[in-house]
Coordinates of C-alpha atoms in Angstrom, one line a residue:
M19 CA 0.0 0.0 0.0
A20 CA 1.5 3.4 -1.0
N21 CA 2.3 5.9 1.7
P22 CA -0.1 8.7 1.8
T23 CA 1.1 12.0 0.5
P24 CA 2.2 14.1 3.6
A25 CA 0.1 17.0 4.4
T26 CA 1.6 20.3 3.4
A27 CA 1.8 22.9 6.1
E28 CA 0.2 26.1 5.4
P29 CA 2.7 28.7 4.7
T30 CA 3.1 31.4 7.4
Q31 CA 2.7 35.0 6.4
A32 CA 6.1 36.7 6.3
E33 CA 6.6 39.6 8.6
P34 CA 6.2 42.8 6.6
V35 CA 9.5 44.6 6.0
D36 CA 9.7 48.1 7.3
D37 CA 10.2 50.2 4.0
K38 CA 11.2 53.2 6.1
R39 CA 14.1 51.5 8.0
W40 CA 16.9 53.1 6.0
L41 CA 15.3 56.6 6.5
G42 CA 15.0 55.7 10.2
L43 CA 18.8 54.9 10.2
A44 CA 19.5 58.4 8.9
V45 CA 17.6 59.8 11.9
I46 CA 19.5 57.6 14.3
A47 CA 22.8 58.6 12.6
I48 CA 21.9 62.4 13.0
A49 CA 21.4 61.9 16.7
Q50 CA 24.6 59.9 17.1
L51 CA 26.5 62.5 15.1
M52 CA 25.1 65.2 17.6
V53 CA 26.3 63.3 20.7
V54 CA 29.8 62.4 19.3
L55 CA 30.3 65.8 17.7
D56 CA 29.4 67.5 21.1
A57 CA 32.2 65.7 22.9
S58 CA 34.9 67.3 20.6
I59 CA 33.2 70.6 19.8
V60 CA 33.1 71.7 23.4
N61 CA 36.8 71.0 23.8
I62 CA 37.5 73.5 21.2
A63 CA 35.1 76.1 22.8
L64 CA 36.5 75.5 26.4
P65 CA 39.4 78.0 26.5
S66 CA 37.0 80.7 25.3
A67 CA 34.3 79.8 27.7
Q68 CA 36.9 79.7 30.5
R69 CA 37.9 83.3 29.8
D70 CA 34.3 84.6 29.3
L71 CA 32.9 83.0 32.4
G72 CA 35.9 83.5 34.6
V73 CA 36.5 79.7 35.2
T74 CA 39.6 79.0 37.1
D75 CA 42.3 76.6 35.7
A76 CA 41.5 74.2 38.6
N77 CA 37.9 74.1 37.7
R78 CA 37.9 74.1 33.9
Q79 CA 38.0 70.4 33.7
G80 CA 34.6 70.3 35.3
V81 CA 33.1 71.2 31.9
V82 CA 34.3 67.8 30.7
T83 CA 34.0 65.9 34.0
A84 CA 30.3 66.8 34.5
Y85 CA 29.3 65.3 31.2
T86 CA 31.6 62.3 31.7
L87 CA 30.2 61.5 35.2
A88 CA 26.6 61.7 34.1
F89 CA 27.0 59.8 30.9
G90 CA 29.2 57.0 32.2
G91 CA 27.4 56.6 35.5
L92 CA 24.0 56.4 33.9
L93 CA 24.7 54.6 30.6
L94 CA 23.7 51.0 31.8
R95 CA 20.6 52.3 33.4
G96 CA 19.7 54.3 30.3
G97 CA 19.9 51.1 28.2
R98 CA 17.6 49.2 30.6
I99 CA 15.1 52.1 30.7
A100 CA 15.0 52.2 26.9
D101 CA 14.2 48.4 26.9
Y102 CA 11.3 48.7 29.3
V103 CA 9.8 52.1 28.7
G104 CA 10.1 51.9 24.8
R105 CA 13.1 52.5 22.7
K106 CA 11.5 55.1 20.4
T107 CA 10.1 57.0 23.4
T108 CA 13.4 57.0 25.2
F109 CA 15.2 58.1 22.0
I110 CA 12.9 61.1 21.6
I111 CA 13.1 62.1 25.3
G112 CA 16.9 61.9 25.0
L113 CA 16.9 64.2 21.9
I114 CA 14.6 66.8 23.6
G115 CA 16.5 66.7 26.8
F116 CA 19.8 67.0 25.1
A117 CA 18.6 70.0 23.2
G118 CA 17.2 71.6 26.4
A119 CA 20.6 71.0 28.2
S120 CA 22.4 72.5 25.2
A121 CA 20.2 75.6 25.3
L122 CA 21.0 76.0 29.0
G123 CA 24.7 75.8 28.5
G124 CA 24.6 78.2 25.5
I125 CA 23.1 80.9 27.7
A126 CA 25.2 80.1 30.9
Q127 CA 26.2 83.1 32.9
N128 CA 28.6 81.5 35.2
Q129 CA 30.6 78.2 35.6
E130 CA 28.0 76.5 37.9
M131 CA 25.3 77.0 35.2
L132 CA 27.6 75.6 32.5
F133 CA 28.6 72.6 34.7
A134 CA 25.0 71.9 35.4
A135 CA 24.1 72.0 31.7
R136 CA 26.9 69.6 30.8
G137 CA 25.8 67.2 33.5
L138 CA 22.3 67.3 32.0
Q139 CA 23.6 66.7 28.5
G140 CA 25.5 63.6 29.8
A141 CA 22.4 62.3 31.5
F142 CA 20.2 62.6 28.3
A143 CA 23.0 61.2 26.2
A144 CA 22.9 58.1 28.5
L145 CA 19.3 57.7 27.4
L146 CA 20.0 58.5 23.8
A147 CA 23.0 56.4 23.0
P148 CA 21.8 53.0 24.0
A149 CA 18.3 53.6 22.7
A150 CA 19.9 54.4 19.3
L151 CA 21.9 51.2 19.3
A152 CA 18.9 49.1 20.3
L153 CA 16.8 50.6 17.6
I154 CA 19.3 49.6 14.9
T155 CA 19.3 46.0 16.3
V156 CA 15.6 45.6 16.2
T157 CA 15.0 47.4 13.0
F158 CA 17.5 45.5 11.0
V159 CA 17.0 41.8 11.5
E160 CA 18.8 40.4 8.5
P161 CA 22.5 40.0 9.2
H162 CA 23.9 41.6 6.1
E163 CA 21.6 44.6 6.6
R164 CA 22.5 44.9 10.2
A165 CA 26.1 44.9 9.3
K166 CA 25.6 47.7 6.9
A167 CA 23.6 49.8 9.5
F168 CA 26.2 49.4 12.2
G169 CA 28.8 50.3 9.6
V170 CA 27.0 53.5 8.9
Y171 CA 26.7 54.0 12.7
G172 CA 30.4 53.5 13.3
A173 CA 31.4 55.7 10.5
I174 CA 29.2 58.6 11.9
A175 CA 30.8 58.0 15.4
G176 CA 34.3 58.1 14.0
G177 CA 33.8 61.1 11.6
G178 CA 31.7 63.1 14.1
A179 CA 34.7 63.5 16.5
A180 CA 36.9 65.0 13.7
L181 CA 34.0 67.1 12.3
G182 CA 33.5 68.6 15.8
L183 CA 37.0 69.9 16.0
I184 CA 36.6 71.7 12.6
L185 CA 33.1 73.0 13.4
G186 CA 34.0 74.0 16.8
G187 CA 36.9 76.1 15.5
V188 CA 34.7 77.8 13.0
L189 CA 32.0 78.7 15.4
T190 CA 34.3 79.8 18.1
E191 CA 36.5 81.9 15.9
Y192 CA 33.7 83.7 13.9
F193 CA 30.6 83.6 16.2
S194 CA 30.9 82.6 19.8
W195 CA 31.8 79.6 21.9
R196 CA 28.1 79.6 22.9
W197 CA 27.2 78.4 19.5
C198 CA 29.1 75.1 20.1
L199 CA 26.3 74.3 22.3
L200 CA 23.4 76.0 20.7
V201 CA 24.0 74.2 17.4
N202 CA 22.6 71.1 18.9
I203 CA 19.1 72.6 19.2
P204 CA 18.1 72.7 15.4
V205 CA 19.8 69.3 14.8
A206 CA 17.7 67.7 17.7
I207 CA 14.5 69.4 16.6
I208 CA 14.9 68.0 13.1
A209 CA 15.7 64.5 14.5
V210 CA 12.6 64.5 16.7
I211 CA 10.4 65.6 13.8
L212 CA 11.7 62.9 11.6
A213 CA 11.8 60.2 14.2
V214 CA 8.0 60.4 14.9
P215 CA 7.0 58.9 11.5
L216 CA 10.1 57.0 10.6
I217 CA 11.1 55.0 13.7
K218 CA 9.0 52.1 15.1
Q219 CA 8.3 51.6 18.7
S220 CA 9.8 48.5 20.4
R221 CA 10.4 47.3 24.0
A222 CA 11.7 44.3 25.7
E223 CA 9.3 41.5 26.4
G224 CA 9.3 38.7 29.0
D225 CA 10.9 39.1 32.4
R226 CA 10.5 42.9 33.2
R227 CA 12.1 42.7 36.6
Y228 CA 14.7 45.4 37.2
D229 CA 18.2 44.8 38.7
I230 CA 18.1 47.5 41.4
P231 CA 21.2 46.4 43.3
G232 CA 23.2 46.1 40.1
A233 CA 22.0 49.6 38.8
I234 CA 23.0 51.2 42.2
T235 CA 26.5 49.6 42.4
A236 CA 27.3 50.2 38.7
T237 CA 26.2 53.9 38.8
L238 CA 28.0 54.7 42.1
G239 CA 31.1 52.7 41.0
L240 CA 31.5 54.4 37.7
V241 CA 30.8 57.9 39.2
S242 CA 33.4 57.2 41.9
M243 CA 36.0 56.0 39.5
V244 CA 35.6 59.1 37.1
Y245 CA 35.6 61.5 40.1
G246 CA 38.7 59.7 41.7
F247 CA 40.7 59.9 38.5
T248 CA 39.6 63.6 38.2
K249 CA 41.0 64.4 41.6
A250 CA 44.2 62.4 40.8
T251 CA 45.2 65.3 38.5
E252 CA 45.7 67.2 41.6
S253 CA 47.4 64.5 43.6
W254 CA 47.6 60.7 43.3
T255 CA 48.3 60.2 47.0
S256 CA 45.6 62.4 48.5
T257 CA 43.1 60.9 50.8
E258 CA 40.2 62.0 48.5
T259 CA 41.7 60.4 45.4
L260 CA 42.5 57.2 47.0
F261 CA 39.1 57.0 48.7
F262 CA 37.1 57.4 45.5
I263 CA 39.3 55.1 43.5
G264 CA 39.2 52.5 46.2
A265 CA 35.4 52.8 46.6
S266 CA 35.0 52.4 42.8
I267 CA 36.9 49.2 42.9
V268 CA 34.8 47.8 45.7
L269 CA 31.6 48.8 44.1
L270 CA 32.4 47.6 40.7
A271 CA 33.5 44.2 42.2
A272 CA 30.2 44.1 44.0
F273 CA 28.4 44.8 40.8
F274 CA 30.0 41.9 38.9
I275 CA 29.3 39.6 41.8
I276 CA 25.6 40.7 41.7
E277 CA 25.4 40.2 37.9
A278 CA 26.8 36.7 38.2
N279 CA 24.2 35.6 40.7
T280 CA 21.1 37.5 39.7
S281 CA 18.4 36.0 37.4
H282 CA 17.9 39.2 35.5
P283 CA 21.3 40.9 35.2
L284 CA 21.7 44.5 34.1
L285 CA 24.8 43.5 32.2
P286 CA 24.9 39.7 31.4
L287 CA 28.5 38.6 31.9
R288 CA 28.4 36.5 28.8
V289 CA 28.5 39.8 26.8
I290 CA 31.9 40.8 28.0
L291 CA 33.3 37.3 28.6
D292 CA 32.9 36.5 24.9
R293 CA 36.4 36.8 23.4
N294 CA 35.5 38.8 20.3
R295 CA 33.1 41.2 22.1
G296 CA 35.4 41.6 25.1
G297 CA 38.4 42.3 22.9
S298 CA 36.4 44.8 20.8
F299 CA 35.2 46.7 24.0
L300 CA 38.7 46.8 25.4
T301 CA 40.1 48.2 22.1
S302 CA 37.3 50.8 22.1
L303 CA 38.2 51.8 25.6
L304 CA 41.9 52.3 24.9
V305 CA 41.3 54.2 21.7
G306 CA 38.7 56.5 23.4
V307 CA 41.0 57.3 26.3
A308 CA 43.9 58.2 24.0
L309 CA 41.8 60.0 21.4
F310 CA 39.7 62.3 23.7
G311 CA 42.6 62.9 26.1
M312 CA 44.6 64.1 23.2
F313 CA 41.7 66.3 21.9
L314 CA 41.5 68.1 25.2
F315 CA 45.1 68.8 26.0
L316 CA 46.2 69.7 22.5
T317 CA 43.2 72.1 22.4
F318 CA 44.6 74.1 25.3
Y319 CA 48.2 73.7 24.0
M320 CA 47.5 75.1 20.5
Q321 CA 45.1 77.9 21.6
G322 CA 47.5 78.9 24.4

């Protein structure tokens, strides 16, 4: 007896492809350009801002440190917020907040106001940057398209730092150092207007519990480390320097212990323990330290 013909499974309907995904990538690239450009453009404006606002040599690094403290300390938390609140929503909030902080810095009348504005910029950048990366990941699901999208993102990140040096010089020389901050406002407005129709909303599904102990230890550890190295420029052996660097080591060690034992880690250790990923992260760290340190000190050297 012949075997019966097997039943043919009914074909499943393919998930519709987002026709606007490449335009959405352009919006994400604009936002990333603004964040990266701001890191180098402010360095060029810093000597002029210091003279205009009467910032002392001892305090001038606060313009950079305020941004770094907020951005580095809140970056992991910003990524988790984007996953749960909604990546598009977080992306737009980051753009609007970054523009508002830039406006505050552009009209700053004293160093305290400028430092506060830079801190706010860092906080909203900590929302914006991980949301942008997550949007690329969920928008481009095909491996070859995702590779192209991240290639564009990486090119913007690399070129933005160089563009910031040129643009910062032009704006400071022919207009005012304040425009190095105010230039973010029209860029952010354009990005928000385009993001509303072009970017799709997405959020994490499944276990929505939040790693509160990990978030606290990571934030405090990173803030302590950055502040400790900032104080080290005055003295490596001072009590304050040793305290904050030591506290950062303890807090970050506690963070990794928590991540290894929690069921819903803020930073799954498999991400950084993977040889390829871990090596690329370490390389990015070393390049960033060398590159942006050079930008800052050469700016003062050449302008002075």
